[in-house]
Every structure is written in C-alpha cells, then in structure tokens.
PDB file of C-alpha atoms in Angstrom:
ATOM      1  CA  HIS A   1     -42.826  30.282 -42.927  1.00 93.00           C
ATOM      2  CA  THR A   2     -45.444  31.250 -45.489  1.00 97.00           C
ATOM      3  CA  VAL A   3     -44.976  33.721 -48.330  1.00 98.00           C
ATOM      4  CA  VAL A   4     -48.055  34.767 -50.305  1.00 98.00           C
ATOM      5  CA  ILE A   5     -47.513  35.932 -53.890  1.00 98.00           C
ATOM      6  CA  ASP A   6     -50.278  37.700 -55.778  1.00 98.00           C
ATOM      7  CA  PRO A   7     -49.983  37.680 -59.593  1.00 98.00           C
ATOM      8  CA  GLY A   8     -52.026  40.758 -60.492  1.00 96.00           C
ATOM      9  CA  HIS A   9     -55.092  40.649 -62.751  1.00 97.00           C
ATOM     10  CA  GLY A  10     -56.097  37.467 -64.639  1.00 97.00           C
ATOM     11  CA  GLY A  11     -58.936  36.181 -66.794  1.00 97.00           C
ATOM     12  CA  ARG A  12     -60.784  38.940 -68.618  1.00 96.00           C
ATOM     13  CA  ASP A  13     -58.921  41.490 -66.519  1.00 97.00           C
ATOM     14  CA  THR A  14     -55.731  41.547 -68.580  1.00 97.00           C
ATOM     15  CA  GLY A  15     -54.235  44.631 -66.969  1.00 96.00           C
ATOM     16  CA  VAL A  16     -51.938  46.786 -69.096  1.00 96.00           C
ATOM     17  CA  ARG A  17     -51.302  45.732 -72.714  1.00 96.00           C
ATOM     18  CA  GLY A  18     -48.022  46.694 -74.338  1.00 95.00           C
ATOM     19  CA  ASP A  19     -47.736  47.893 -77.939  1.00 92.00           C
ATOM     20  CA  GLY A  20     -46.313  44.508 -78.840  1.00 94.00           C
ATOM     21  CA  GLY A  21     -49.265  42.700 -77.263  1.00 96.00           C
ATOM     22  CA  LEU A  22     -47.628  41.616 -73.994  1.00 97.00           C
ATOM     23  CA  LEU A  23     -50.185  41.490 -71.157  1.00 98.00           C
ATOM     24  CA  GLU A  24     -49.694  42.467 -67.539  1.00 98.00           C
ATOM     25  CA  LYS A  25     -51.519  39.355 -66.316  1.00 98.00           C
ATOM     26  CA  GLU A  26     -49.014  37.140 -68.170  1.00 98.00           C
ATOM     27  CA  VAL A  27     -45.916  38.904 -66.855  1.00 98.00           C
ATOM     28  CA  SER A  28     -47.162  38.895 -63.273  1.00 98.00           C
ATOM     29  CA  PHE A  29     -48.121  35.201 -63.369  1.00 98.00           C
ATOM     30  CA  LEU A  30     -44.902  33.947 -64.976  1.00 98.00           C
ATOM     31  CA  THR A  31     -42.801  35.982 -62.541  1.00 98.00           C
ATOM     32  CA  ALA A  32     -44.811  34.712 -59.574  1.00 98.00           C
ATOM     33  CA  LEU A  33     -44.182  31.095 -60.622  1.00 98.00           C
ATOM     34  CA  LYS A  34     -40.451  31.733 -60.893  1.00 98.00           C
ATOM     35  CA  VAL A  35     -40.245  33.451 -57.496  1.00 98.00           C
ATOM     36  CA  ALA A  36     -42.304  30.671 -55.885  1.00 98.00           C
ATOM     37  CA  LYS A  37     -39.979  28.014 -57.304  1.00 98.00           C
ATOM     38  CA  LEU A  38     -36.916  29.774 -55.876  1.00 98.00           C
ATOM     39  CA  ILE A  39     -38.458  30.255 -52.434  1.00 98.00           C
ATOM     40  CA  LYS A  40     -39.623  26.650 -52.170  1.00 97.00           C
ATOM     41  CA  GLY A  41     -36.424  25.210 -53.615  1.00 97.00           C
ATOM     42  CA  LYS A  42     -33.860  27.315 -51.773  1.00 96.00           C
ATOM     43  CA  LEU A  43     -35.628  28.277 -48.542  1.00 94.00           C
ATOM     44  CA  GLY A  44     -38.021  25.379 -48.130  1.00 94.00           C
ATOM     45  CA  ALA A  45     -40.737  27.873 -47.204  1.00 96.00           C
ATOM     46  CA  ARG A  46     -44.407  27.431 -48.012  1.00 97.00           C
ATOM     47  CA  VAL A  47     -45.605  29.553 -50.927  1.00 98.00           C
ATOM     48  CA  VAL A  48     -49.256  30.397 -51.577  1.00 98.00           C
ATOM     49  CA  LEU A  49     -50.291  31.908 -54.909  1.00 98.00           C
ATOM     50  CA  THR A  50     -53.502  33.934 -54.862  1.00 98.00           C
ATOM     51  CA  ARG A  51     -54.256  32.568 -58.318  1.00 97.00           C
ATOM     52  CA  THR A  52     -52.908  29.412 -59.910  1.00 96.00           C
ATOM     53  CA  GLY A  53     -54.290  29.992 -63.399  1.00 97.00           C
ATOM     54  CA  ASP A  54     -55.733  32.563 -65.776  1.00 97.00           C
ATOM     55  CA  PHE A  55     -58.656  33.810 -63.706  1.00 96.00           C
ATOM     56  CA  ASN A  56     -59.369  36.974 -61.775  1.00 94.00           C
ATOM     57  CA  LEU A  57     -60.067  37.456 -58.083  1.00 95.00           C
ATOM     58  CA  PRO A  58     -61.517  40.514 -56.322  1.00 94.00           C
ATOM     59  CA  LEU A  59     -58.880  42.601 -54.556  1.00 92.00           C
ATOM     60  CA  LEU A  60     -60.293  41.920 -51.106  1.00 92.00           C
ATOM     61  CA  GLU A  61     -60.275  38.171 -51.750  1.00 95.00           C
ATOM     62  CA  ARG A  62     -56.585  38.344 -52.611  1.00 96.00           C
ATOM     63  CA  THR A  63     -55.861  40.040 -49.291  1.00 94.00           C
ATOM     64  CA  ALA A  64     -58.138  37.620 -47.434  1.00 95.00           C
ATOM     65  CA  ILE A  65     -55.991  34.741 -48.712  1.00 97.00           C
ATOM     66  CA  VAL A  66     -52.973  36.270 -46.967  1.00 96.00           C
ATOM     67  CA  ASN A  67     -54.822  36.400 -43.673  1.00 96.00           C
ATOM     68  CA  ARG A  68     -56.487  32.976 -43.995  1.00 97.00           C
ATOM     69  CA  THR A  69     -53.206  31.223 -44.749  1.00 97.00           C
ATOM     70  CA  LYS A  70     -51.381  33.188 -42.020  1.00 96.00           C
ATOM     71  CA  GLY A  71     -48.902  34.526 -44.543  1.00 97.00           C
ATOM     72  CA  GLN A  72     -45.889  36.263 -43.047  1.00 96.00           C
ATOM     73  CA  LEU A  73     -45.030  38.164 -46.205  1.00 97.00           C
ATOM     74  CA  PHE A  74     -47.204  39.403 -49.072  1.00 98.00           C
ATOM     75  CA  LEU A  75     -45.987  40.384 -52.543  1.00 98.00           C
ATOM     76  CA  SER A  76     -48.396  41.653 -55.200  1.00 98.00           C
ATOM     77  CA  LEU A  77     -46.848  41.643 -58.698  1.00 98.00           C
ATOM     78  CA  HIS A  78     -47.892  44.040 -61.458  1.00 97.00           C
ATOM     79  CA  THR A  79     -46.672  46.118 -64.400  1.00 97.00           C
ATOM     80  CA  GLU A  80     -47.652  49.664 -65.346  1.00 94.00           C
ATOM     81  CA  GLY A  81     -48.753  51.764 -68.259  1.00 92.00           C
ATOM     82  CA  SER A  82     -48.410  55.482 -68.900  1.00 88.00           C
ATOM     83  CA  PHE A  83     -49.444  58.023 -71.533  1.00 87.00           C
ATOM     84  CA  ARG A  84     -45.858  59.217 -71.274  1.00 87.00           C
ATOM     85  CA  ARG A  85     -44.080  56.567 -73.316  1.00 83.00           C
ATOM     86  CA  GLU A  86     -40.741  57.609 -71.873  1.00 85.00           C
ATOM     87  CA  SER A  87     -41.848  56.480 -68.385  1.00 89.00           C
ATOM     88  CA  SER A  88     -39.915  53.330 -67.587  1.00 91.00           C
ATOM     89  CA  GLY A  89     -38.473  51.165 -64.863  1.00 92.00           C
ATOM     90  CA  PHE A  90     -39.855  49.325 -61.879  1.00 94.00           C
ATOM     91  CA  ARG A  91     -41.527  50.802 -58.804  1.00 94.00           C
ATOM     92  CA  ILE A  92     -42.076  49.469 -55.289  1.00 97.00           C
ATOM     93  CA  PHE A  93     -45.127  50.488 -53.265  1.00 97.00           C
ATOM     94  CA  ILE A  94     -46.072  50.104 -49.615  1.00 96.00           C
ATOM     95  CA  SER A  95     -49.377  51.041 -47.985  1.00 94.00           C
ATOM     96  CA  LYS A  96     -49.987  54.621 -46.873  1.00 92.00           C
ATOM     97  CA  PRO A  97     -50.640  55.032 -43.131  1.00 88.00           C
ATOM     98  CA  ALA A  98     -54.336  54.839 -42.318  1.00 76.00           C
ATOM     99  CA  SER A  99     -56.266  57.583 -40.567  1.00 61.00           C
ATOM    100  CA  LYS A 100     -57.272  57.068 -36.972  1.00 53.00           C
ATOM    101  CA  PRO A 101     -60.513  55.039 -36.665  1.00 47.00           C
ATOM    102  CA  GLY A 102     -62.413  57.878 -34.999  1.00 44.00           C
ATOM    103  CA  LYS A 103     -61.462  60.294 -37.747  1.00 43.00           C
ATOM    104  CA  GLN A 104     -62.479  57.865 -40.470  1.00 42.00           C
ATOM    105  CA  LEU A 105     -65.885  57.304 -38.930  1.00 37.00           C
ATOM    106  CA  ALA A 106     -66.467  61.016 -38.423  1.00 38.00           C
ATOM    107  CA  GLU A 107     -65.585  61.803 -42.014  1.00 38.00           C
ATOM    108  CA  SER A 108     -67.978  59.243 -43.490  1.00 39.00           C
ATOM    109  CA  GLU A 109     -71.608  59.411 -42.404  1.00 36.00           C
ATOM    110  CA  GLU A 110     -72.351  56.371 -44.549  1.00 37.00           C
ATOM    111  CA  ASN A 111     -69.710  54.235 -42.836  1.00 40.00           C
ATOM    112  CA  THR A 112     -71.668  51.876 -40.616  1.00 38.00           C
ATOM    113  CA  ASN A 113     -69.252  48.937 -40.774  1.00 41.00           C
ATOM    114  CA  LEU A 114     -67.156  49.174 -37.611  1.00 39.00           C
ATOM    115  CA  GLN A 115     -64.688  46.633 -38.955  1.00 47.00           C
ATOM    116  CA  THR A 116     -63.615  48.905 -41.799  1.00 46.00           C
ATOM    117  CA  PRO A 117     -61.165  50.938 -39.680  1.00 55.00           C
ATOM    118  CA  GLN A 118     -59.611  47.688 -38.378  1.00 67.00           C
ATOM    119  CA  TRP A 119     -59.117  46.537 -41.987  1.00 64.00           C
ATOM    120  CA  ASP A 120     -57.594  49.891 -42.909  1.00 68.00           C
ATOM    121  CA  LEU A 121     -55.266  49.817 -39.907  1.00 79.00           C
ATOM    122  CA  ALA A 122     -54.091  46.222 -40.419  1.00 82.00           C
ATOM    123  CA  GLN A 123     -51.045  47.245 -42.453  1.00 87.00           C
ATOM    124  CA  ASP A 124     -49.927  50.043 -40.122  1.00 88.00           C
ATOM    125  CA  THR A 125     -48.240  47.670 -37.658  1.00 90.00           C
ATOM    126  CA  HIS A 126     -46.200  46.181 -40.510  1.00 94.00           C
ATOM    127  CA  ARG A 127     -45.212  49.396 -42.331  1.00 91.00           C
ATOM    128  CA  MET A 128     -41.599  49.511 -41.140  1.00 93.00           C
ATOM    129  CA  GLU A 129     -40.989  45.898 -42.173  1.00 96.00           C
ATOM    130  CA  ALA A 130     -42.707  46.557 -45.501  1.00 96.00           C
ATOM    131  CA  LEU A 131     -40.547  49.648 -46.065  1.00 96.00           C
ATOM    132  CA  ARG A 132     -37.402  47.686 -45.226  1.00 96.00           C
ATOM    133  CA  LEU A 133     -38.374  44.963 -47.686  1.00 97.00           C
ATOM    134  CA  GLY A 134     -39.254  47.607 -50.285  1.00 97.00           C
ATOM    135  CA  LYS A 135     -35.775  49.119 -50.043  1.00 96.00           C
ATOM    136  CA  LEU A 136     -34.142  45.688 -50.313  1.00 97.00           C
ATOM    137  CA  LEU A 137     -36.266  44.917 -53.376  1.00 97.00           C
ATOM    138  CA  ARG A 138     -35.312  48.214 -54.975  1.00 96.00           C
ATOM    139  CA  GLN A 139     -31.591  47.535 -54.453  1.00 96.00           C
ATOM    140  CA  ALA A 140     -31.778  43.937 -55.701  1.00 96.00           C
ATOM    141  CA  LEU A 141     -33.867  44.756 -58.771  1.00 96.00           C
ATOM    142  CA  ALA A 142     -31.618  47.670 -59.699  1.00 95.00           C
ATOM    143  CA  ARG A 143     -28.576  45.395 -59.462  1.00 94.00           C
ATOM    144  CA  GLN A 144     -30.060  42.529 -61.449  1.00 92.00           C
ATOM    145  CA  THR A 145     -32.150  44.224 -64.134  1.00 90.00           C
ATOM    146  CA  GLY A 146     -30.575  47.540 -65.090  1.00 86.00           C
ATOM    147  CA  LEU A 147     -34.048  49.117 -65.194  1.00 85.00           C
ATOM    148  CA  ALA A 148     -34.611  52.588 -63.784  1.00 81.00           C
ATOM    149  CA  ALA A 149     -34.951  52.284 -59.991  1.00 85.00           C
ATOM    150  CA  ASN A 150     -37.689  54.646 -58.846  1.00 84.00           C
ATOM    151  CA  PRO A 151     -37.922  55.396 -55.090  1.00 88.00           C
ATOM    152  CA  VAL A 152     -40.142  53.289 -52.818  1.00 94.00           C
ATOM    153  CA  GLN A 153     -43.540  55.002 -52.774  1.00 95.00           C
ATOM    154  CA  GLU A 154     -46.727  54.931 -50.725  1.00 94.00           C
ATOM    155  CA  THR A 155     -50.123  53.975 -52.123  1.00 93.00           C
ATOM    156  CA  ARG A 156     -53.685  53.451 -50.909  1.00 89.00           C
ATOM    157  CA  SER A 157     -53.962  50.142 -52.747  1.00 90.00           C
ATOM    158  CA  MET A 158     -56.845  48.015 -51.454  1.00 89.00           C
ATOM    159  CA  VAL A 159     -54.886  44.831 -52.003  1.00 93.00           C
ATOM    160  CA  LEU A 160     -52.200  45.881 -49.497  1.00 94.00           C
ATOM    161  CA  LYS A 161     -53.890  47.642 -46.635  1.00 88.00           C
ATOM    162  CA  GLY A 162     -55.884  44.759 -45.150  1.00 91.00           C
ATOM    163  CA  ALA A 163     -52.976  42.317 -45.041  1.00 94.00           C
ATOM    164  CA  LYS A 164     -51.867  41.228 -41.572  1.00 94.00           C
ATOM    165  CA  ALA A 165     -48.267  40.857 -42.733  1.00 96.00           C
ATOM    166  CA  PRO A 166     -45.647  43.088 -44.360  1.00 96.00           C
ATOM    167  CA  ALA A 167     -47.119  43.804 -47.801  1.00 97.00           C
ATOM    168  CA  VAL A 168     -45.405  45.212 -50.886  1.00 98.00           C
ATOM    169  CA  LEU A 169     -46.674  45.879 -54.406  1.00 97.00           C
ATOM    170  CA  ILE A 170     -44.018  45.512 -57.096  1.00 97.00           C
ATOM    171  CA  SER A 171     -44.492  47.107 -60.507  1.00 96.00           C
ATOM    172  CA  LEU A 172     -42.039  45.174 -62.688  1.00 96.00           C
ATOM    173  CA  GLY A 173     -41.845  47.802 -65.428  1.00 94.00           C
ATOM    174  CA  HIS A 174     -43.849  49.896 -67.881  1.00 94.00           C
ATOM    175  CA  LEU A 175     -45.403  47.880 -70.702  1.00 95.00           C
ATOM    176  CA  THR A 176     -46.110  51.122 -72.562  1.00 95.00           C
ATOM    177  CA  ASN A 177     -42.346  51.674 -72.813  1.00 94.00           C
ATOM    178  CA  LEU A 178     -40.934  49.738 -75.774  1.00 94.00           C
ATOM    179  CA  ARG A 179     -37.657  48.874 -74.036  1.00 94.00           C
ATOM    180  CA  ASP A 180     -39.383  47.686 -70.858  1.00 95.00           C
ATOM    181  CA  GLU A 181     -41.843  45.575 -72.833  1.00 96.00           C
ATOM    182  CA  ALA A 182     -39.050  43.998 -74.883  1.00 96.00           C
ATOM    183  CA  LEU A 183     -37.233  43.034 -71.697  1.00 96.00           C
ATOM    184  CA  LEU A 184     -40.316  41.733 -69.857  1.00 97.00           C
ATOM    185  CA  GLU A 185     -41.239  39.367 -72.683  1.00 96.00           C
ATOM    186  CA  ARG A 186     -37.860  37.592 -72.415  1.00 97.00           C
ATOM    187  CA  ASN A 187     -37.782  34.539 -70.167  1.00 97.00           C
ATOM    188  CA  GLU A 188     -34.152  35.094 -69.175  1.00 97.00           C
ATOM    189  CA  PHE A 189     -34.986  38.622 -68.016  1.00 97.00           C
ATOM    190  CA  LEU A 190     -37.886  37.381 -65.871  1.00 98.00           C
ATOM    191  CA  GLU A 191     -35.436  34.893 -64.351  1.00 97.00           C
ATOM    192  CA  LYS A 192     -33.256  37.836 -63.308  1.00 97.00           C
ATOM    193  CA  VAL A 193     -36.274  39.622 -61.840  1.00 97.00           C
ATOM    194  CA  ALA A 194     -37.252  36.514 -59.882  1.00 98.00           C
ATOM    195  CA  GLU A 195     -33.701  36.098 -58.564  1.00 97.00           C
ATOM    196  CA  ALA A 196     -33.668  39.707 -57.399  1.00 97.00           C
ATOM    197  CA  ILE A 197     -36.998  39.337 -55.566  1.00 97.00           C
ATOM    198  CA  PHE A 198     -35.769  36.094 -53.985  1.00 97.00           C
ATOM    199  CA  HIS A 199     -32.534  37.695 -52.773  1.00 96.00           C
ATOM    200  CA  ALA A 200     -34.460  40.587 -51.218  1.00 96.00           C
ATOM    201  CA  ILE A 201     -36.710  38.160 -49.339  1.00 95.00           C
TER     202      ILE A 201
END
C-alpha cells in the first residue's frame, strides 16, 4: 500500500506566517515527517512525500506524484490564516464534485484540452472514500488535540481534484490565531496531530 503525503508550500512559498513568526511550510513539513514515520513503522506501508526538503512544487506536479506512484491515499497538509483573529481550529476538505464533461466544454470556449474534464472528474469516483476518511480525521483530531473541530467541507482545490485516489486536504489550524500558533509550534502537540492522522488512516 502507498500513502502520499503532501507538505504544503515550501521554498520561497512560505504559506501563512503567524504573528510569532511560525511558517505554514514548516508546520506542514514537520507534521508530514511524523505521520510518515508512524505509517512506515506501524503499518509497514510505503510513504511518498511530495517534497523532501524546503522547496516548492507546482500544485499539478504534487497531484501527478500521487498518480505516478500509484498512491492509494493522498493527504495534503496545510495551515490557515484569517483576518478574523478569533478564527481557530482545524478543517478537513474534500474535492467538490466536478461538472459533467459536456457542460464544462460548453461553458468554456477557450477549453481545447479534452483531457481537462478527465482530470477534473478523477476525484469524483473517490469522493465517498475521501468523505469517510475526512470524518475519521475530524473525530481523531478532535479527540487528540482539543482544537475546534469544524465540519468536513468541500473545496475546488487543484491539488485534490486530479488525484486518482481518495484525497483529503487537512488544515492543521489557524496561524493567525495566537492559541493555535502557540500549539502548532510545540513538538509534542505535532506528535498528537500525527497520531490522530495515523489513527484515522
């Protein structure tokens, strides 16, 4: 079995920066390493990281890695920021259903790439599995972390929709919230987050 983990951002693309200086790219990468260690050590499964250092990859390349390595599960790890400093907690996202290919082509006169609808539809066959995993992640993270557990939501994220495997985007917390940032910069807290993700898988 192969699990693909995508630590969001990297390199010059730092992602969200907290008031205390904590960077999204750092949180996502450290968490990915911890989850990978648990999966390999306790399940013996193969783990592929989309990035193994501090560099950035285009979104479509991240998804292509899932398909090239025949990943059977795809997790993209992120944090969030908000102008509302009271916004806090983690969120789980799955891909929104795609439109029918004929409708997409009709709506876009400039769309001459016939493979685009196939890419958009790739996630549709895995939506129920992704939703099931999303709910398990929400339960496990709520149990382990004590952070606010927002409902599983749908998104049109490019990094999810082309994956030929159940794909979930996990926002580990809001770096613009002082409490969330303080928790996410603690190694022992990231260990709890990793354990929760592992248990859900």
